[in-house]
Short mmCIF file of C-alpha atoms and ligand atoms in Angstrom, two decimals:
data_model
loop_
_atom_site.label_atom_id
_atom_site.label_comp_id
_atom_site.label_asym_id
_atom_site.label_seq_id
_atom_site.Cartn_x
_atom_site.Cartn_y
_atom_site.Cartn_z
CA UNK A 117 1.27 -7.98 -25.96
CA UNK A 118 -0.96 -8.21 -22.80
CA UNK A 119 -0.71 -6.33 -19.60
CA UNK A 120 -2.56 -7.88 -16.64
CA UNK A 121 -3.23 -5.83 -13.61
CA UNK A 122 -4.31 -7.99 -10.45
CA UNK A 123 -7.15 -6.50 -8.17
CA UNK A 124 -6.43 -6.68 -4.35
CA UNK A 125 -9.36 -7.46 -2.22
CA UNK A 126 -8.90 -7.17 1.63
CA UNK A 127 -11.89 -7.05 4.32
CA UNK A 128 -14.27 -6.63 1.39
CA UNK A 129 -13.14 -3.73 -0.12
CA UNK A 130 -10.74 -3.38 -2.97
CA UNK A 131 -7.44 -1.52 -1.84
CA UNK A 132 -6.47 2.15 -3.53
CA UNK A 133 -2.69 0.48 -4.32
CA UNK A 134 -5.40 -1.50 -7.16
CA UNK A 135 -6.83 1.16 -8.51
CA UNK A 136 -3.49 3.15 -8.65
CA UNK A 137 -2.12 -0.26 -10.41
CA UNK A 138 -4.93 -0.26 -12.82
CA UNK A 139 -4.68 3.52 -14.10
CA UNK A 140 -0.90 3.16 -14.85
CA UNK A 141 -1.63 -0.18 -16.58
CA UNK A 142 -4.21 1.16 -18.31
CA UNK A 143 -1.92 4.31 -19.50
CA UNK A 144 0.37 1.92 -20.38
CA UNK A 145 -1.43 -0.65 -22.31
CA UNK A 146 -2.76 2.52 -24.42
CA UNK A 147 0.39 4.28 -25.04
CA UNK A 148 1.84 0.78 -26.24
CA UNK A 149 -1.36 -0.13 -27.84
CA UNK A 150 -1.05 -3.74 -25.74
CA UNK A 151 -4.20 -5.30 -24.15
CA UNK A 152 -4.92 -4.33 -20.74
CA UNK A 153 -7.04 -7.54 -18.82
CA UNK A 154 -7.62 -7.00 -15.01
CA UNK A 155 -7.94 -9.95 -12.44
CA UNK A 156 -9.92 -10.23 -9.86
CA UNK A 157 -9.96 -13.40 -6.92
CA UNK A 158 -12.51 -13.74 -4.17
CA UNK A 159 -15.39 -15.93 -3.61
CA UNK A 160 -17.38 -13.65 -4.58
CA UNK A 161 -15.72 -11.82 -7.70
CA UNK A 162 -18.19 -11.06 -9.75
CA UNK A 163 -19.51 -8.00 -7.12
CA UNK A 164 -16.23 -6.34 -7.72
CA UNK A 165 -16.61 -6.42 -11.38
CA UNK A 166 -18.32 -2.99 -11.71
CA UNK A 167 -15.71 -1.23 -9.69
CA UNK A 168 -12.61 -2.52 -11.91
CA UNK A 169 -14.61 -1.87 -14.84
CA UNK A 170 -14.39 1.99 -14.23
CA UNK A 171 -10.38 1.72 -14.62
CA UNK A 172 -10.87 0.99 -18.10
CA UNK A 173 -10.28 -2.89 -19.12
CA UNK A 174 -10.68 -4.36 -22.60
CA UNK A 175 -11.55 -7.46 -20.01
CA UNK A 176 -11.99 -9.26 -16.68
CA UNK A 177 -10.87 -12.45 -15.64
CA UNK A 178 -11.87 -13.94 -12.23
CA UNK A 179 -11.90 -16.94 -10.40
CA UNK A 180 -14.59 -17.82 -7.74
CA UNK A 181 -13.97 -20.21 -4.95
CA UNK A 182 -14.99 -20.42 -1.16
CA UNK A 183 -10.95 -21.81 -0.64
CA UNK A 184 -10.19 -17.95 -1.68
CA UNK A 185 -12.36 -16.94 1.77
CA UNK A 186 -9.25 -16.50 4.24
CA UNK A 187 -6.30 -14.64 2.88
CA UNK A 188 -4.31 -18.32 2.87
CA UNK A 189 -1.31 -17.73 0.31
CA UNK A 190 -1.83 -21.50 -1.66
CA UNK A 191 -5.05 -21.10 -2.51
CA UNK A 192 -4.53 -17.53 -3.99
CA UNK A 193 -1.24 -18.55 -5.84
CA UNK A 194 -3.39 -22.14 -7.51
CA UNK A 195 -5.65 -19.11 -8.64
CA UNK A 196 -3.59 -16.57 -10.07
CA UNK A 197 -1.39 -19.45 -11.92
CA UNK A 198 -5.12 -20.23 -13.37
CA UNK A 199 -5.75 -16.58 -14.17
CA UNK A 200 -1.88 -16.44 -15.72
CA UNK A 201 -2.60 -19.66 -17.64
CA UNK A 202 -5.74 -18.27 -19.20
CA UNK A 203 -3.98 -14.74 -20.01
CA UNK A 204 -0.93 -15.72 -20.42
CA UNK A 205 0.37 -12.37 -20.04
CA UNK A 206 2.98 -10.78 -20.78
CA UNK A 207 3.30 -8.63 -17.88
CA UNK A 208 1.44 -8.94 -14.57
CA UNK A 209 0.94 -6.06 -12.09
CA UNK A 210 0.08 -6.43 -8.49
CA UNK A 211 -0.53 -4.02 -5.41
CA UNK A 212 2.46 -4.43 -3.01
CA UNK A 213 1.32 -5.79 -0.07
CA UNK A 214 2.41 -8.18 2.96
CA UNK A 215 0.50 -11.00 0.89
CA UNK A 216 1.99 -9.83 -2.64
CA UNK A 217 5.28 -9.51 -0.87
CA UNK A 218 4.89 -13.56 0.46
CA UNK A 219 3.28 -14.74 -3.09
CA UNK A 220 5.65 -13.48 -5.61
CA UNK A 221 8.33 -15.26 -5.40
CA UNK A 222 6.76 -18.50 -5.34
CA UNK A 223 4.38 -17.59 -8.53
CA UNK A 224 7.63 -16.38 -10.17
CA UNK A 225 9.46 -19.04 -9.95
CA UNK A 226 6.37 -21.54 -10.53
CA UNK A 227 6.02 -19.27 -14.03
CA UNK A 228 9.86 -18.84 -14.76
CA UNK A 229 9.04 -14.84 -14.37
CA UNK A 230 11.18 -12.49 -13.59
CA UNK A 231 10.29 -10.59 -10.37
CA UNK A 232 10.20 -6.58 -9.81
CA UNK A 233 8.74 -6.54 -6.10
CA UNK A 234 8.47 -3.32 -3.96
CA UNK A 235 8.89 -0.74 -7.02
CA UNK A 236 8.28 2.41 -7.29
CA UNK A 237 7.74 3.41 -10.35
CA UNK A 238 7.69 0.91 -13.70
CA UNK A 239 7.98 1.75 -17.52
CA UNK A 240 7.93 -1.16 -20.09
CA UNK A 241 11.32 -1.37 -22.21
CA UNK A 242 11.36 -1.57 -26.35
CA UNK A 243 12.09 -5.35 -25.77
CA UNK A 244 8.64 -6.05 -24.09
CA UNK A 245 10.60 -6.50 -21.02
CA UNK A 246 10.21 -3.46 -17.45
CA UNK A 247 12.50 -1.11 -16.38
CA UNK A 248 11.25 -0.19 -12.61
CA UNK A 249 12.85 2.34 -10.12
CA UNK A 250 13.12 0.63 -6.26
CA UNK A 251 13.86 2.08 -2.88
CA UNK A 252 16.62 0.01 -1.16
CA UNK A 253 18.53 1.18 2.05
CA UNK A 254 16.17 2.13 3.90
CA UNK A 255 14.92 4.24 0.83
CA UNK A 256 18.19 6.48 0.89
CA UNK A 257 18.54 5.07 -2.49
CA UNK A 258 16.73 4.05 -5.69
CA UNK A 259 17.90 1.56 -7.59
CA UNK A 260 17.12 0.68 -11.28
CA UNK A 261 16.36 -2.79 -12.23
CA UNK A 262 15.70 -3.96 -15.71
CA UNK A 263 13.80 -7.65 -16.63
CA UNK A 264 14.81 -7.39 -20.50
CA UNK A 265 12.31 -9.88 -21.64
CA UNK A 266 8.60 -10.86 -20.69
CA UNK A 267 6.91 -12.86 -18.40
CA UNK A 268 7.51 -10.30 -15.43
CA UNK A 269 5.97 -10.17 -12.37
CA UNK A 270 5.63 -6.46 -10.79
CA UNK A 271 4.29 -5.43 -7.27
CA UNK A 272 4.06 -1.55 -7.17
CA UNK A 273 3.53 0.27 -3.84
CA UNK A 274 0.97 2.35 -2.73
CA UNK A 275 0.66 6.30 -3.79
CA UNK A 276 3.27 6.29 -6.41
CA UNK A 277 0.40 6.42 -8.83
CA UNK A 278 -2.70 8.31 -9.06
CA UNK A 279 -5.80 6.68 -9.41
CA UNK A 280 -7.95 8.23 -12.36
CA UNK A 281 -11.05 5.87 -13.47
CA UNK A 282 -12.07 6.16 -17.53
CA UNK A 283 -15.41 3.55 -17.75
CA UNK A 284 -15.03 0.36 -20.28
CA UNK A 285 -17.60 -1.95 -21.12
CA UNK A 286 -15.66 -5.25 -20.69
CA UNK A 287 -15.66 -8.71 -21.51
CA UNK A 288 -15.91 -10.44 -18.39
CA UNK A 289 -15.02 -14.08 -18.17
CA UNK A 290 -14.91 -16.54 -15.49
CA UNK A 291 -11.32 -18.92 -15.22
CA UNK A 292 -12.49 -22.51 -14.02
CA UNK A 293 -10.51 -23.34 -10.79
CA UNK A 294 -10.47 -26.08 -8.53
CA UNK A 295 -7.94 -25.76 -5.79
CA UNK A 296 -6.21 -28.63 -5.29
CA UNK A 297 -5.16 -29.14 -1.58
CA UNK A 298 -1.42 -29.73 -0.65
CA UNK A 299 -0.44 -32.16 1.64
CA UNK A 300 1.16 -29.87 4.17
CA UNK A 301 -2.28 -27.50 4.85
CA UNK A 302 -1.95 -24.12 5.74
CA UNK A 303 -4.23 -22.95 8.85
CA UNK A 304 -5.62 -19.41 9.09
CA UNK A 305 -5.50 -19.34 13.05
CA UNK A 306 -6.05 -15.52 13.99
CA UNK A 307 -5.91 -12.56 11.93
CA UNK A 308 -4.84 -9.71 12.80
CA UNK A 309 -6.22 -5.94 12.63
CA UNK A 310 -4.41 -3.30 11.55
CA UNK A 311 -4.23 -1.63 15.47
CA UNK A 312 -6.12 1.61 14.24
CA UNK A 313 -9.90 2.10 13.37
CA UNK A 314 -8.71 2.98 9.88
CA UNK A 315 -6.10 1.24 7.29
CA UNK A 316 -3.04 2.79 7.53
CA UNK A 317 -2.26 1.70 4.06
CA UNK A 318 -4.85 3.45 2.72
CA UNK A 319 -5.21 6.19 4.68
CA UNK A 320 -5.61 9.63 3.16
CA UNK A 321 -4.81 11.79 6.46
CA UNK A 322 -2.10 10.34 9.06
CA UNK A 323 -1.19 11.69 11.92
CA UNK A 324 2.06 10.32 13.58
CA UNK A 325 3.23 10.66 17.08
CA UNK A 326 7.19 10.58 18.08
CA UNK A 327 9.23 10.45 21.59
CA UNK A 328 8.05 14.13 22.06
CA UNK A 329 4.65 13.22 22.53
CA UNK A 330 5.48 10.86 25.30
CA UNK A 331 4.62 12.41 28.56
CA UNK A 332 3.91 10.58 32.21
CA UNK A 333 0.07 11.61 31.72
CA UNK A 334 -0.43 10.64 28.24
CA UNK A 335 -1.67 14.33 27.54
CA UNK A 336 0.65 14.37 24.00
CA UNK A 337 -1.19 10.77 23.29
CA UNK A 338 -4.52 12.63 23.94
CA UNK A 339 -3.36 15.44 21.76
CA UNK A 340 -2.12 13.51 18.97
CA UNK A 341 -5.71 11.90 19.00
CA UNK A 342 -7.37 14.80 19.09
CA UNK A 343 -6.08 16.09 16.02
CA UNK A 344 -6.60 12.84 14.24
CA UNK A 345 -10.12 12.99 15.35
CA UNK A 346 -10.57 16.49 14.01
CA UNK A 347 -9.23 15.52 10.63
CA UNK A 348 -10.52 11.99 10.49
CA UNK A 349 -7.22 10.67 10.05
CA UNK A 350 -5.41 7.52 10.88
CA UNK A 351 -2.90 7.25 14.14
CA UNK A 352 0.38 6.18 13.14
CA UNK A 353 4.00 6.29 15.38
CA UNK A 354 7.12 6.46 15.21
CA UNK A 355 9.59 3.44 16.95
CA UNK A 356 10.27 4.98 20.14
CA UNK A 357 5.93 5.14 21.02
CA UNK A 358 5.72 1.35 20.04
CA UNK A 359 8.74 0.03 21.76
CA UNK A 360 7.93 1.97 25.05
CA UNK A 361 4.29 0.78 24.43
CA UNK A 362 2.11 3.66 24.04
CA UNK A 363 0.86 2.33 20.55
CA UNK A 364 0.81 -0.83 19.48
CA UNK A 365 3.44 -2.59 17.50
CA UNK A 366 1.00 -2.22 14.41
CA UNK A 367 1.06 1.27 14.38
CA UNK A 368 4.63 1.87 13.85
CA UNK A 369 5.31 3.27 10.24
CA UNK A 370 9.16 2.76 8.92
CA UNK A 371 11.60 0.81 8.04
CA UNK A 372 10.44 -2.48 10.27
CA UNK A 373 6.63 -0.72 10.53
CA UNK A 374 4.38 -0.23 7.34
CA UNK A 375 4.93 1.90 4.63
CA UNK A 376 2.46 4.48 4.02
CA UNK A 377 1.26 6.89 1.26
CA UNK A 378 -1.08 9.45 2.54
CA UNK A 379 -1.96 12.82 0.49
CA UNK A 380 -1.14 14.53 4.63
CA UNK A 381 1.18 13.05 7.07
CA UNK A 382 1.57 14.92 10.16
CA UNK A 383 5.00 14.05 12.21
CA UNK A 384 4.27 15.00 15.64
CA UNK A 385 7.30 14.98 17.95
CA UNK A 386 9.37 12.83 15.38
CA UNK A 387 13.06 13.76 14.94
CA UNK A 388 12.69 11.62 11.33
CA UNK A 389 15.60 9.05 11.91
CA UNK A 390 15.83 7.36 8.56
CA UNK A 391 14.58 4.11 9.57
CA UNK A 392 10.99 6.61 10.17
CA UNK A 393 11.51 8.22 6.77
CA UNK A 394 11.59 4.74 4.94
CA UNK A 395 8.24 4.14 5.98
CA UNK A 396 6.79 7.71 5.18
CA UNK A 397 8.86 9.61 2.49
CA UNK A 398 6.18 9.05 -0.03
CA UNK A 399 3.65 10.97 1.32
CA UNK A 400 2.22 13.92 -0.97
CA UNK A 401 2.51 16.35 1.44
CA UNK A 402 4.68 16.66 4.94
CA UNK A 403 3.65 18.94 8.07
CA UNK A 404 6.32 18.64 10.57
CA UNK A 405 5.89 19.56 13.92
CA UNK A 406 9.05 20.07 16.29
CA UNK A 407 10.69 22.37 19.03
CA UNK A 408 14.25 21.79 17.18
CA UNK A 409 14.81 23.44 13.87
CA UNK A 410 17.23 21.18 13.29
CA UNK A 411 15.74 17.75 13.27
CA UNK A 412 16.33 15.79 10.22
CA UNK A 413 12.33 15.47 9.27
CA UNK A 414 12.58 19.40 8.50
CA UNK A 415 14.86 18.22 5.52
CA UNK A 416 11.68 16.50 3.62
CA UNK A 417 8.79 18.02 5.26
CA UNK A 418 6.68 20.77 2.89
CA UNK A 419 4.96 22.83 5.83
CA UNK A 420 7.02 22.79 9.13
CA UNK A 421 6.48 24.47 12.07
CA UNK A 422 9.11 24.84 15.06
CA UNK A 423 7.94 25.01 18.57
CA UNK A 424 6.42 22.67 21.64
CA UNK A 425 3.77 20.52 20.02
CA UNK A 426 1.75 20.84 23.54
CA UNK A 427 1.53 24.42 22.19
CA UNK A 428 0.90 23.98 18.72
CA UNK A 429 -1.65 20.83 18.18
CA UNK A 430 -4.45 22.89 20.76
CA UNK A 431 -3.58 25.54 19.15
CA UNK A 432 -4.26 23.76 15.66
CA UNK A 433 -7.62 21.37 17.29
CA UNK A 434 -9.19 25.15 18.11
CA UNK A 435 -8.93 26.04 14.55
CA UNK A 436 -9.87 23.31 12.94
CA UNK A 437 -12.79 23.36 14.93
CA UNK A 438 -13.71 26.72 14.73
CA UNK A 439 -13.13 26.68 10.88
CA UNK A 440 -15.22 23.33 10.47
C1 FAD B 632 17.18 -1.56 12.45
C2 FAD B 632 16.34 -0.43 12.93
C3 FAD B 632 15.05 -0.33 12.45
C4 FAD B 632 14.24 0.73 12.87
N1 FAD B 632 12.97 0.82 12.39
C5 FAD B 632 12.22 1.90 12.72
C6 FAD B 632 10.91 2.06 12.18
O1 FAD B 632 10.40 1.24 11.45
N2 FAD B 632 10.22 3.17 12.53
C7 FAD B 632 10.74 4.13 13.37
O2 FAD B 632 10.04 5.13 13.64
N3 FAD B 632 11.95 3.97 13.89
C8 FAD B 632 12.71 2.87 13.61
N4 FAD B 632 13.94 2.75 14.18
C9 FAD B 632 14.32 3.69 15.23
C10 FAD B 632 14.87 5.01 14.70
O3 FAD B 632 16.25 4.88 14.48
C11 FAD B 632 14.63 6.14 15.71
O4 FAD B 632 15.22 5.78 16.95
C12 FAD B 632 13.17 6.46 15.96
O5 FAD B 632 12.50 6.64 14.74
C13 FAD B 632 13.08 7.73 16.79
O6 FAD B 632 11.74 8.01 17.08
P1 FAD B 632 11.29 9.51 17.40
O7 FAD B 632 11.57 10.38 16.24
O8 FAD B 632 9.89 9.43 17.90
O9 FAD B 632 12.19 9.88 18.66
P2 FAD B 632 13.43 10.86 18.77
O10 FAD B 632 14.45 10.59 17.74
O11 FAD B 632 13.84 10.81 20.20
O12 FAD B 632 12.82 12.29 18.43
C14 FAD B 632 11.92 12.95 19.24
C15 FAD B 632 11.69 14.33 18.63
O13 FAD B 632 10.68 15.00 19.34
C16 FAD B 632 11.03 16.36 19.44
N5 FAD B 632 10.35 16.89 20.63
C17 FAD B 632 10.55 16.58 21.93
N6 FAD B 632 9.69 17.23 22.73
C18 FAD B 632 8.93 18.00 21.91
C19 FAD B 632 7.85 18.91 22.13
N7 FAD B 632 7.39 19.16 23.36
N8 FAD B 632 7.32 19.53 21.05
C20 FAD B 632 7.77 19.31 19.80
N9 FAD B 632 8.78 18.45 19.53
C21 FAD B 632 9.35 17.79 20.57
C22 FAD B 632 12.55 16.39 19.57
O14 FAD B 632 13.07 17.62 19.15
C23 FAD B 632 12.94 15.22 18.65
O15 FAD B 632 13.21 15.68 17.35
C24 FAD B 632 14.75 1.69 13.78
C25 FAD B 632 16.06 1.58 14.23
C26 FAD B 632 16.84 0.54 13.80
C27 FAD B 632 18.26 0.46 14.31
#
């Protein structure tokens, strides 16, 4: 049996979601004793070899091809299908991302897979088939989903797994491709940034700003920044600073924003409505900031502290600072 875990390449630089994908692949390729083969696509593949390498594959497929230079979803799914007709895996395992989310379904039902998208965690069943845990409802519940027999098609998201590299010295191999072009041809026209200087997605430190940091004289916005600056963290906020347009729409982290895993989010001023929590609930650890001890995002925060964040974040800034 053959596990396949797909490497996710954006801007350059291989996302942590792939790493995290290839350690639990890799864990459970040798717990099951099943081959574990890692993907990678990009024009220029073979760069990225020695970084997938250190998560432990008996091999490497990839597929080189200047059509693979703009994150266009047909030429990517013409490659994986050649990467999944080479393989012919048993199980495939990709990051969750926007572009996993839009390519899935079509490679699933190209393959006659069976689809797992969004999970949160993923075990394989005696039958060769996955049982994978997945937050619906706004993540107020997880439901259990079961594809009893192989091929499936998995998409985990970010920070359910830890990333733990163990070396291999694998076979690498290159999978002829030559994209065919459809009639209808998809057109990158603009792409667009993620709002912040760093990736929320991968962010290890974010700080998050809510309705309490919204003042007439942006001090709470220069506050919130502050602090992110301090910790070199990533600016994320809650609906309330995006709809009233102090941060752009790209920052917003939730149920309609992105969904983030950092090891430290810090809520700032967020009540933690649970279209908010959606997006942030799987963060290692929670620091809650907030003058009511009775908001909601006290319920799942570890560290909390209760008082006027115009108070607290100077307060916090000064000894960071002075403890740098
Ligand atoms: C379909 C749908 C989808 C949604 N999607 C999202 C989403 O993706 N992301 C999202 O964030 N929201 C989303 N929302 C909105 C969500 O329901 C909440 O309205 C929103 O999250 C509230 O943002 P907030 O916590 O910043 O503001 P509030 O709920 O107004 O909370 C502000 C908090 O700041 C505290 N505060 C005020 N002043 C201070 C101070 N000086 N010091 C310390 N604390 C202070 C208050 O005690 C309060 O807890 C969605 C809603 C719907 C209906």
């Amino acid at each position: 049996m053959t596990i396949l875990a797909h490497t996710t390449i954006i801007d350059g630089n291989i996302k942590r979601a792939s790493f995290e994908t290839l350690t639990r692949c890799r864990e459970l390729a040798s717990a099951h004793d099943h081959n574990f083969v890692a993907s990678i696509v990009h024009p220029d593949a073979q760069q990225f070899v020695g970084q997938v390498a250190e998560y432990g594959p008996s091999k490497i497929v990839t597929v080189e091809d200047e059509s693979l230079e703009n994150s266009v979803n047909e030429p990517l799914i013409q490659a994986l299908q050649s990467i999944l007709d080479e393989v012919d895996p048993d199980i495939s395992v990709f990051a969750s991302t926007e572009q996993t989310k839009e390519i899935l379904g079509a490679l699933g039902a190209e393959r006659g897979s069976a689809v797992l998208p969004d999970v949160s965690a993923f075990e394989l069943t005696d039958g060769g088939g996955v049982r994978a845990a997945r937050p619906v409802m706004a993540a107020k519940i997880l439901s259990n989903t079961t594809a009893d027999k192989p091929p499936v098609l998995v998409s985990v998201r970010a920070g359910v797994y830890d990333a733990e590299p163990s070396p291999s010295d694998p076979e690498v191999q290159q999978v002829d491709f030559n994209y065919e072009q459809p009639d209808l041809v998809p057109t990158l026209k603009e792409q667009m940034g993620s709002g912040g200087e760093i990736d929320l997605s991968e962010a290890e430190v974010i700080v998050a700003a809510g309705r309490g940091a919204k003042d007439d004289d942006g001090k709470g916005k220069q506050l919130v920044e502050e602090l992110a600056d301090e910790l070199g963290a990533a600016i994320g906020a809650s609906r309330a600073l995006t709809e009233s347009g102090v941060y752009d729409p790209s920052l917003q982290i939730g149920q309609t924003g992105k969904v983030v895993s950092p090891q430290l989010y810090i809520a700032i001023g967020i009540s933690g409505a649970i279209q908010h929590v959606a997006g942030m609930t799987n963060s290692k650890h929670i620091l809650a900031i907030n003058k009511d001890p009775d908001a909601p995002i006290f319920d799942i925060a570890d560290f909390g502290v209760v008082g006027d964040l115009y108070e607290i974040v100077p307060e916090l800034v000064k000894q960071l600072k002075a403890n740098r």
